[in-house]
Amino acid sequence: MNERRLRPVYLIGIAGCAYAFWYFLSFGADLTAAAFGAATVVLVVRLRTVIGDS
């Protein structure tokens, strides 16, 4: 897939993971929140590499 198609997928993934991170953190599920926080960071890094390659 090219950058134009990947960008919305990454943005939706980042938004979903960030929301899940906030949701689980607010209810005290720290381990689950940490997993979603890590997934958010990974998706942001991948998005920056995809955008930076063009």
mmCIF file as Biopython writes it, N, C-alpha, C and O atoms, coordinates in Angstrom:
data_model
#
loop_
_atom_site.group_PDB
_atom_site.id
_atom_site.type_symbol
_atom_site.label_atom_id
_atom_site.label_alt_id
_atom_site.label_comp_id
_atom_site.label_asym_id
_atom_site.label_entity_id
_atom_site.label_seq_id
_atom_site.pdbx_PDB_ins_code
_atom_site.Cartn_x
_atom_site.Cartn_y
_atom_site.Cartn_z
_atom_site.occupancy
_atom_site.B_iso_or_equiv
_atom_site.auth_seq_id
_atom_site.auth_asym_id
_atom_site.pdbx_PDB_model_num
ATOM 1   N N  . MET A ? 1  ? 0.840   -1.181 0.000  1.0 0.0 1  A 1 
ATOM 2   C CA . MET A ? 1  ? 0.000   0.000  0.000  1.0 0.0 1  A 1 
ATOM 3   C C  . MET A ? 1  ? 0.885   1.244  0.000  1.0 0.0 1  A 1 
ATOM 4   O O  . MET A ? 1  ? 1.995   1.238  0.532  1.0 0.0 1  A 1 
ATOM 5   N N  . ASN A ? 2  ? 0.379   2.283  -0.595 1.0 0.0 2  A 1 
ATOM 6   C CA . ASN A ? 2  ? 1.154   3.508  -0.646 1.0 0.0 2  A 1 
ATOM 7   C C  . ASN A ? 2  ? 0.839   4.402  0.557  1.0 0.0 2  A 1 
ATOM 8   O O  . ASN A ? 2  ? -0.044  4.106  1.362  1.0 0.0 2  A 1 
ATOM 9   N N  . GLU A ? 3  ? 1.582   5.491  0.651  1.0 0.0 3  A 1 
ATOM 10  C CA . GLU A ? 3  ? 1.454   6.396  1.801  1.0 0.0 3  A 1 
ATOM 11  C C  . GLU A ? 3  ? 0.050   6.976  1.923  1.0 0.0 3  A 1 
ATOM 12  O O  . GLU A ? 3  ? -0.473  7.132  3.026  1.0 0.0 3  A 1 
ATOM 13  N N  . ARG A ? 4  ? -0.548  7.289  0.799  1.0 0.0 4  A 1 
ATOM 14  C CA . ARG A ? 4  ? -1.879  7.901  0.815  1.0 0.0 4  A 1 
ATOM 15  C C  . ARG A ? 4  ? -2.928  6.985  1.437  1.0 0.0 4  A 1 
ATOM 16  O O  . ARG A ? 4  ? -3.865  7.460  2.079  1.0 0.0 4  A 1 
ATOM 17  N N  . ARG A ? 5  ? -2.775  5.684  1.251  1.0 0.0 5  A 1 
ATOM 18  C CA . ARG A ? 5  ? -3.729  4.739  1.820  1.0 0.0 5  A 1 
ATOM 19  C C  . ARG A ? 5  ? -3.381  4.358  3.259  1.0 0.0 5  A 1 
ATOM 20  O O  . ARG A ? 5  ? -4.272  4.054  4.052  1.0 0.0 5  A 1 
ATOM 21  N N  . LEU A ? 6  ? -2.101  4.373  3.596  1.0 0.0 6  A 1 
ATOM 22  C CA . LEU A ? 6  ? -1.688  3.969  4.938  1.0 0.0 6  A 1 
ATOM 23  C C  . LEU A ? 6  ? -1.935  5.042  5.992  1.0 0.0 6  A 1 
ATOM 24  O O  . LEU A ? 6  ? -2.217  4.723  7.146  1.0 0.0 6  A 1 
ATOM 25  N N  . ARG A ? 7  ? -1.832  6.292  5.610  1.0 0.0 7  A 1 
ATOM 26  C CA . ARG A ? 7  ? -1.974  7.373  6.582  1.0 0.0 7  A 1 
ATOM 27  C C  . ARG A ? 7  ? -3.299  7.314  7.356  1.0 0.0 7  A 1 
ATOM 28  O O  . ARG A ? 7  ? -3.264  7.395  8.584  1.0 0.0 7  A 1 
ATOM 29  N N  . PRO A ? 8  ? -4.463  7.177  6.707  1.0 0.0 8  A 1 
ATOM 30  C CA . PRO A ? 8  ? -5.715  7.110  7.482  1.0 0.0 8  A 1 
ATOM 31  C C  . PRO A ? 8  ? -5.791  5.880  8.379  1.0 0.0 8  A 1 
ATOM 32  O O  . PRO A ? 8  ? -6.368  5.941  9.465  1.0 0.0 8  A 1 
ATOM 33  N N  . VAL A ? 9  ? -5.217  4.770  7.939  1.0 0.0 9  A 1 
ATOM 34  C CA . VAL A ? 9  ? -5.235  3.554  8.755  1.0 0.0 9  A 1 
ATOM 35  C C  . VAL A ? 9  ? -4.432  3.766  10.035 1.0 0.0 9  A 1 
ATOM 36  O O  . VAL A ? 9  ? -4.879  3.404  11.123 1.0 0.0 9  A 1 
ATOM 37  N N  . TYR A ? 10 ? -3.251  4.353  9.900  1.0 0.0 10 A 1 
ATOM 38  C CA . TYR A ? 10 ? -2.436  4.644  11.080 1.0 0.0 10 A 1 
ATOM 39  C C  . TYR A ? 10 ? -3.125  5.656  11.986 1.0 0.0 10 A 1 
ATOM 40  O O  . TYR A ? 10 ? -3.099  5.500  13.206 1.0 0.0 10 A 1 
ATOM 41  N N  . LEU A ? 11 ? -3.735  6.681  11.422 1.0 0.0 11 A 1 
ATOM 42  C CA . LEU A ? 11 ? -4.398  7.690  12.239 1.0 0.0 11 A 1 
ATOM 43  C C  . LEU A ? 11 ? -5.581  7.114  13.010 1.0 0.0 11 A 1 
ATOM 44  O O  . LEU A ? 11 ? -5.799  7.471  14.167 1.0 0.0 11 A 1 
ATOM 45  N N  . ILE A ? 12 ? -6.339  6.233  12.381 1.0 0.0 12 A 1 
ATOM 46  C CA . ILE A ? 12 ? -7.454  5.579  13.074 1.0 0.0 12 A 1 
ATOM 47  C C  . ILE A ? 12 ? -6.922  4.670  14.180 1.0 0.0 12 A 1 
ATOM 48  O O  . ILE A ? 12 ? -7.488  4.627  15.273 1.0 0.0 12 A 1 
ATOM 49  N N  . GLY A ? 13 ? -5.854  3.954  13.907 1.0 0.0 13 A 1 
ATOM 50  C CA . GLY A ? 13 ? -5.246  3.094  14.917 1.0 0.0 13 A 1 
ATOM 51  C C  . GLY A ? 13 ? -4.710  3.887  16.091 1.0 0.0 13 A 1 
ATOM 52  O O  . GLY A ? 13 ? -4.870  3.483  17.243 1.0 0.0 13 A 1 
ATOM 53  N N  . ILE A ? 14 ? -4.071  5.020  15.807 1.0 0.0 14 A 1 
ATOM 54  C CA . ILE A ? 14 ? -3.550  5.871  16.877 1.0 0.0 14 A 1 
ATOM 55  C C  . ILE A ? 14 ? -4.691  6.414  17.725 1.0 0.0 14 A 1 
ATOM 56  O O  . ILE A ? 14 ? -4.611  6.413  18.953 1.0 0.0 14 A 1 
ATOM 57  N N  . ALA A ? 15 ? -5.747  6.874  17.077 1.0 0.0 15 A 1 
ATOM 58  C CA . ALA A ? 15 ? -6.888  7.422  17.817 1.0 0.0 15 A 1 
ATOM 59  C C  . ALA A ? 15 ? -7.545  6.346  18.683 1.0 0.0 15 A 1 
ATOM 60  O O  . ALA A ? 15 ? -7.886  6.602  19.838 1.0 0.0 15 A 1 
ATOM 61  N N  . GLY A ? 16 ? -7.722  5.157  18.135 1.0 0.0 16 A 1 
ATOM 62  C CA . GLY A ? 16 ? -8.346  4.079  18.900 1.0 0.0 16 A 1 
ATOM 63  C C  . GLY A ? 16 ? -7.496  3.642  20.077 1.0 0.0 16 A 1 
ATOM 64  O O  . GLY A ? 16 ? -8.015  3.429  21.172 1.0 0.0 16 A 1 
ATOM 65  N N  . CYS A ? 17 ? -6.201  3.507  19.867 1.0 0.0 17 A 1 
ATOM 66  C CA . CYS A ? 17 ? -5.302  3.100  20.954 1.0 0.0 17 A 1 
ATOM 67  C C  . CYS A ? 17 ? -5.182  4.186  22.017 1.0 0.0 17 A 1 
ATOM 68  O O  . CYS A ? 17 ? -5.116  3.886  23.209 1.0 0.0 17 A 1 
ATOM 69  N N  . ALA A ? 18 ? -5.153  5.441  21.590 1.0 0.0 18 A 1 
ATOM 70  C CA . ALA A ? 18 ? -5.072  6.539  22.561 1.0 0.0 18 A 1 
ATOM 71  C C  . ALA A ? 18 ? -6.336  6.599  23.414 1.0 0.0 18 A 1 
ATOM 72  O O  . ALA A ? 18 ? -6.264  6.851  24.617 1.0 0.0 18 A 1 
ATOM 73  N N  . TYR A ? 19 ? -7.485  6.370  22.799 1.0 0.0 19 A 1 
ATOM 74  C CA . TYR A ? 19 ? -8.733  6.349  23.565 1.0 0.0 19 A 1 
ATOM 75  C C  . TYR A ? 19 ? -8.752  5.171  24.543 1.0 0.0 19 A 1 
ATOM 76  O O  . TYR A ? 19 ? -9.138  5.328  25.701 1.0 0.0 19 A 1 
ATOM 77  N N  . ALA A ? 20 ? -8.335  3.998  24.076 1.0 0.0 20 A 1 
ATOM 78  C CA . ALA A ? 20 ? -8.299  2.833  24.951 1.0 0.0 20 A 1 
ATOM 79  C C  . ALA A ? 20 ? -7.305  3.040  26.090 1.0 0.0 20 A 1 
ATOM 80  O O  . ALA A ? 20 ? -7.557  2.626  27.222 1.0 0.0 20 A 1 
ATOM 81  N N  . PHE A ? 21 ? -6.169  3.686  25.787 1.0 0.0 21 A 1 
ATOM 82  C CA . PHE A ? 21 ? -5.189  4.006  26.826 1.0 0.0 21 A 1 
ATOM 83  C C  . PHE A ? 21 ? -5.831  4.880  27.894 1.0 0.0 21 A 1 
ATOM 84  O O  . PHE A ? 21 ? -5.714  4.583  29.083 1.0 0.0 21 A 1 
ATOM 85  N N  . TRP A ? 22 ? -6.493  5.932  27.498 1.0 0.0 22 A 1 
ATOM 86  C CA . TRP A ? 22 ? -7.147  6.830  28.452 1.0 0.0 22 A 1 
ATOM 87  C C  . TRP A ? 22 ? -8.238  6.101  29.236 1.0 0.0 22 A 1 
ATOM 88  O O  . TRP A ? 22 ? -8.352  6.270  30.450 1.0 0.0 22 A 1 
ATOM 89  N N  . TYR A ? 23 ? -9.035  5.294  28.545 1.0 0.0 23 A 1 
ATOM 90  C CA . TYR A ? 23 ? -10.145 4.583  29.175 1.0 0.0 23 A 1 
ATOM 91  C C  . TYR A ? 23 ? -9.648  3.631  30.263 1.0 0.0 23 A 1 
ATOM 92  O O  . TYR A ? 23 ? -10.143 3.667  31.389 1.0 0.0 23 A 1 
ATOM 93  N N  . PHE A ? 24 ? -8.689  2.793  29.938 1.0 0.0 24 A 1 
ATOM 94  C CA . PHE A ? 24 ? -8.194  1.825  30.913 1.0 0.0 24 A 1 
ATOM 95  C C  . PHE A ? 24 ? -7.406  2.507  32.026 1.0 0.0 24 A 1 
ATOM 96  O O  . PHE A ? 24 ? -7.435  2.048  33.167 1.0 0.0 24 A 1 
ATOM 97  N N  . LEU A ? 25 ? -6.714  3.579  31.719 1.0 0.0 25 A 1 
ATOM 98  C CA . LEU A ? 25 ? -5.978  4.301  32.746 1.0 0.0 25 A 1 
ATOM 99  C C  . LEU A ? 25 ? -6.932  4.952  33.742 1.0 0.0 25 A 1 
ATOM 100 O O  . LEU A ? 25 ? -6.647  4.993  34.938 1.0 0.0 25 A 1 
ATOM 101 N N  . SER A ? 26 ? -8.056  5.460  33.258 1.0 0.0 26 A 1 
ATOM 102 C CA . SER A ? 26 ? -9.016  6.120  34.142 1.0 0.0 26 A 1 
ATOM 103 C C  . SER A ? 26 ? -9.723  5.130  35.067 1.0 0.0 26 A 1 
ATOM 104 O O  . SER A ? 26 ? -10.215 5.526  36.124 1.0 0.0 26 A 1 
ATOM 105 N N  . PHE A ? 27 ? -9.781  3.863  34.693 1.0 0.0 27 A 1 
ATOM 106 C CA . PHE A ? 27 ? -10.407 2.861  35.542 1.0 0.0 27 A 1 
ATOM 107 C C  . PHE A ? 27 ? -9.410  2.040  36.334 1.0 0.0 27 A 1 
ATOM 108 O O  . PHE A ? 27 ? -9.792  1.070  36.989 1.0 0.0 27 A 1 
ATOM 109 N N  . GLY A ? 28 ? -8.150  2.407  36.287 1.0 0.0 28 A 1 
ATOM 110 C CA . GLY A ? 28 ? -7.153  1.776  37.131 1.0 0.0 28 A 1 
ATOM 111 C C  . GLY A ? 28 ? -6.552  0.491  36.600 1.0 0.0 28 A 1 
ATOM 112 O O  . GLY A ? 28 ? -5.854  -0.203 37.340 1.0 0.0 28 A 1 
ATOM 113 N N  . ALA A ? 29 ? -6.796  0.152  35.357 1.0 0.0 29 A 1 
ATOM 114 C CA . ALA A ? 29 ? -6.207  -1.051 34.766 1.0 0.0 29 A 1 
ATOM 115 C C  . ALA A ? 29 ? -4.863  -0.655 34.145 1.0 0.0 29 A 1 
ATOM 116 O O  . ALA A ? 29 ? -4.757  -0.454 32.935 1.0 0.0 29 A 1 
ATOM 117 N N  . ASP A ? 30 ? -3.851  -0.549 34.992 1.0 0.0 30 A 1 
ATOM 118 C CA . ASP A ? 30 ? -2.569  -0.006 34.557 1.0 0.0 30 A 1 
ATOM 119 C C  . ASP A ? 30 ? -1.860  -0.883 33.528 1.0 0.0 30 A 1 
ATOM 120 O O  . ASP A ? 30 ? -1.264  -0.362 32.586 1.0 0.0 30 A 1 
ATOM 121 N N  . LEU A ? 31 ? -1.915  -2.191 33.691 1.0 0.0 31 A 1 
ATOM 122 C CA . LEU A ? 31 ? -1.218  -3.085 32.769 1.0 0.0 31 A 1 
ATOM 123 C C  . LEU A ? 31 ? -1.828  -3.014 31.368 1.0 0.0 31 A 1 
ATOM 124 O O  . LEU A ? 31 ? -1.103  -2.956 30.375 1.0 0.0 31 A 1 
ATOM 125 N N  . THR A ? 32 ? -3.128  -3.018 31.291 1.0 0.0 32 A 1 
ATOM 126 C CA . THR A ? 32 ? -3.799  -2.909 29.999 1.0 0.0 32 A 1 
ATOM 127 C C  . THR A ? 32 ? -3.548  -1.533 29.378 1.0 0.0 32 A 1 
ATOM 128 O O  . THR A ? 32 ? -3.328  -1.424 28.172 1.0 0.0 32 A 1 
ATOM 129 N N  . ALA A ? 33 ? -3.581  -0.490 30.200 1.0 0.0 33 A 1 
ATOM 130 C CA . ALA A ? 33 ? -3.306  0.858  29.700 1.0 0.0 33 A 1 
ATOM 131 C C  . ALA A ? 33 ? -1.887  0.953  29.170 1.0 0.0 33 A 1 
ATOM 132 O O  . ALA A ? 33 ? -1.650  1.609  28.155 1.0 0.0 33 A 1 
ATOM 133 N N  . ALA A ? 34 ? -0.943  0.313  29.834 1.0 0.0 34 A 1 
ATOM 134 C CA . ALA A ? 34 ? 0.442   0.337  29.370 1.0 0.0 34 A 1 
ATOM 135 C C  . ALA A ? 34 ? 0.575   -0.327 28.004 1.0 0.0 34 A 1 
ATOM 136 O O  . ALA A ? 34 ? 1.343   0.134  27.159 1.0 0.0 34 A 1 
ATOM 137 N N  . ALA A ? 35 ? -0.164  -1.396 27.788 1.0 0.0 35 A 1 
ATOM 138 C CA . ALA A ? 35 ? -0.121  -2.078 26.492 1.0 0.0 35 A 1 
ATOM 139 C C  . ALA A ? 35 ? -0.659  -1.166 25.386 1.0 0.0 35 A 1 
ATOM 140 O O  . ALA A ? 35 ? -0.079  -1.092 24.303 1.0 0.0 35 A 1 
ATOM 141 N N  . PHE A ? 36 ? -1.754  -0.483 25.656 1.0 0.0 36 A 1 
ATOM 142 C CA . PHE A ? 36 ? -2.303  0.426  24.646 1.0 0.0 36 A 1 
ATOM 143 C C  . PHE A ? 36 ? -1.424  1.661  24.474 1.0 0.0 36 A 1 
ATOM 144 O O  . PHE A ? 36 ? -1.346  2.208  23.374 1.0 0.0 36 A 1 
ATOM 145 N N  . GLY A ? 37 ? -0.772  2.102  25.524 1.0 0.0 37 A 1 
ATOM 146 C CA . GLY A ? 37 ? 0.172   3.208  25.401 1.0 0.0 37 A 1 
ATOM 147 C C  . GLY A ? 37 ? 1.350   2.836  24.522 1.0 0.0 37 A 1 
ATOM 148 O O  . GLY A ? 37 ? 1.786   3.624  23.682 1.0 0.0 37 A 1 
ATOM 149 N N  . ALA A ? 38 ? 1.866   1.624  24.721 1.0 0.0 38 A 1 
ATOM 150 C CA . ALA A ? 38 ? 2.977   1.153  23.889 1.0 0.0 38 A 1 
ATOM 151 C C  . ALA A ? 38 ? 2.541   1.010  22.432 1.0 0.0 38 A 1 
ATOM 152 O O  . ALA A ? 38 ? 3.291   1.361  21.521 1.0 0.0 38 A 1 
ATOM 153 N N  . ALA A ? 39 ? 1.338   0.497  22.213 1.0 0.0 39 A 1 
ATOM 154 C CA . ALA A ? 39 ? 0.832   0.358  20.848 1.0 0.0 39 A 1 
ATOM 155 C C  . ALA A ? 39 ? 0.670   1.727  20.184 1.0 0.0 39 A 1 
ATOM 156 O O  . ALA A ? 39 ? 0.939   1.872  18.992 1.0 0.0 39 A 1 
ATOM 157 N N  . THR A ? 40 ? 0.237   2.722  20.942 1.0 0.0 40 A 1 
ATOM 158 C CA . THR A ? 40 ? 0.097   4.073  20.406 1.0 0.0 40 A 1 
ATOM 159 C C  . THR A ? 40 ? 1.450   4.632  19.980 1.0 0.0 40 A 1 
ATOM 160 O O  . THR A ? 40 ? 1.575   5.225  18.909 1.0 0.0 40 A 1 
ATOM 161 N N  . VAL A ? 41 ? 2.456   4.439  20.820 1.0 0.0 41 A 1 
ATOM 162 C CA . VAL A ? 41 ? 3.800   4.930  20.502 1.0 0.0 41 A 1 
ATOM 163 C C  . VAL A ? 41 ? 4.335   4.239  19.248 1.0 0.0 41 A 1 
ATOM 164 O O  . VAL A ? 41 ? 4.921   4.891  18.383 1.0 0.0 41 A 1 
ATOM 165 N N  . VAL A ? 42 ? 4.137   2.931  19.147 1.0 0.0 42 A 1 
ATOM 166 C CA . VAL A ? 42 ? 4.608   2.187  17.969 1.0 0.0 42 A 1 
ATOM 167 C C  . VAL A ? 42 ? 3.914   2.692  16.703 1.0 0.0 42 A 1 
ATOM 168 O O  . VAL A ? 42 ? 4.561   2.871  15.671 1.0 0.0 42 A 1 
ATOM 169 N N  . LEU A ? 43 ? 2.624   2.918  16.776 1.0 0.0 43 A 1 
ATOM 170 C CA . LEU A ? 43 ? 1.903   3.406  15.597 1.0 0.0 43 A 1 
ATOM 171 C C  . LEU A ? 43 ? 2.345   4.810  15.198 1.0 0.0 43 A 1 
ATOM 172 O O  . LEU A ? 43 ? 2.427   5.115  14.008 1.0 0.0 43 A 1 
ATOM 173 N N  . VAL A ? 44 ? 2.629   5.663  16.169 1.0 0.0 44 A 1 
ATOM 174 C CA . VAL A ? 44 ? 3.109   7.007  15.851 1.0 0.0 44 A 1 
ATOM 175 C C  . VAL A ? 44 ? 4.473   6.930  15.173 1.0 0.0 44 A 1 
ATOM 176 O O  . VAL A ? 44 ? 4.730   7.641  14.202 1.0 0.0 44 A 1 
ATOM 177 N N  . VAL A ? 45 ? 5.344   6.069  15.685 1.0 0.0 45 A 1 
ATOM 178 C CA . VAL A ? 45 ? 6.674   5.914  15.071 1.0 0.0 45 A 1 
ATOM 179 C C  . VAL A ? 45 ? 6.547   5.367  13.655 1.0 0.0 45 A 1 
ATOM 180 O O  . VAL A ? 45 ? 7.218   5.853  12.745 1.0 0.0 45 A 1 
ATOM 181 N N  . ARG A ? 46 ? 5.698   4.366  13.455 1.0 0.0 46 A 1 
ATOM 182 C CA . ARG A ? 46 ? 5.505   3.810  12.112 1.0 0.0 46 A 1 
ATOM 183 C C  . ARG A ? 46 ? 4.928   4.854  11.162 1.0 0.0 46 A 1 
ATOM 184 O O  . ARG A ? 46 ? 5.332   4.921  10.001 1.0 0.0 46 A 1 
ATOM 185 N N  . LEU A ? 47 ? 3.986   5.672  11.640 1.0 0.0 47 A 1 
ATOM 186 C CA . LEU A ? 47 ? 3.417   6.714  10.796 1.0 0.0 47 A 1 
ATOM 187 C C  . LEU A ? 47 ? 4.490   7.717  10.393 1.0 0.0 47 A 1 
ATOM 188 O O  . LEU A ? 47 ? 4.524   8.153  9.243  1.0 0.0 47 A 1 
ATOM 189 N N  . ARG A ? 48 ? 5.358   8.085  11.312 1.0 0.0 48 A 1 
ATOM 190 C CA . ARG A ? 48 ? 6.413   9.041  10.993 1.0 0.0 48 A 1 
ATOM 191 C C  . ARG A ? 48 ? 7.406   8.452  9.983  1.0 0.0 48 A 1 
ATOM 192 O O  . ARG A ? 48 ? 7.926   9.182  9.139  1.0 0.0 48 A 1 
ATOM 193 N N  . THR A ? 49 ? 7.670   7.160  10.056 1.0 0.0 49 A 1 
ATOM 194 C CA . THR A ? 49 ? 8.591   6.563  9.080  1.0 0.0 49 A 1 
ATOM 195 C C  . THR A ? 49 ? 7.933   6.475  7.710  1.0 0.0 49 A 1 
ATOM 196 O O  . THR A ? 49 ? 8.603   6.666  6.695  1.0 0.0 49 A 1 
ATOM 197 N N  . VAL A ? 50 ? 6.651   6.193  7.659  1.0 0.0 50 A 1 
ATOM 198 C CA . VAL A ? 50 ? 5.949   6.124  6.372  1.0 0.0 50 A 1 
ATOM 199 C C  . VAL A ? 50 ? 5.895   7.503  5.736  1.0 0.0 50 A 1 
ATOM 200 O O  . VAL A ? 50 ? 6.125   7.635  4.533  1.0 0.0 50 A 1 
ATOM 201 N N  . ILE A ? 51 ? 5.598   8.525  6.513  1.0 0.0 51 A 1 
ATOM 202 C CA . ILE A ? 51 ? 5.500   9.883  5.990  1.0 0.0 51 A 1 
ATOM 203 C C  . ILE A ? 51 ? 6.896   10.395 5.629  1.0 0.0 51 A 1 
ATOM 204 O O  . ILE A ? 51 ? 7.054   11.105 4.635  1.0 0.0 51 A 1 
ATOM 205 N N  . GLY A ? 52 ? 7.901   10.044 6.419  1.0 0.0 52 A 1 
ATOM 206 C CA . GLY A ? 52 ? 9.248   10.524 6.184  1.0 0.0 52 A 1 
ATOM 207 C C  . GLY A ? 52 ? 9.903   9.922  4.962  1.0 0.0 52 A 1 
ATOM 208 O O  . GLY A ? 52 ? 10.828  10.524 4.415  1.0 0.0 52 A 1 
ATOM 209 N N  . ASP A ? 53 ? 9.461   8.755  4.507  1.0 0.0 53 A 1 
ATOM 210 C CA . ASP A ? 53 ? 10.048  8.106  3.354  1.0 0.0 53 A 1 
ATOM 211 C C  . ASP A ? 53 ? 9.659   8.775  2.035  1.0 0.0 53 A 1 
ATOM 212 O O  . ASP A ? 53 ? 10.338  8.603  1.023  1.0 0.0 53 A 1 
ATOM 213 N N  . SER A ? 54 ? 8.577   9.527  2.051  1.0 0.0 54 A 1 
ATOM 214 C CA . SER A ? 54 ? 8.123   10.136 0.788  1.0 0.0 54 A 1 
ATOM 215 C C  . SER A ? 54 ? 8.807   11.455 0.509  1.0 0.0 54 A 1 
ATOM 216 O O  . SER A ? 54 ? 8.535   12.089 -0.510 1.0 0.0 54 A 1 
#
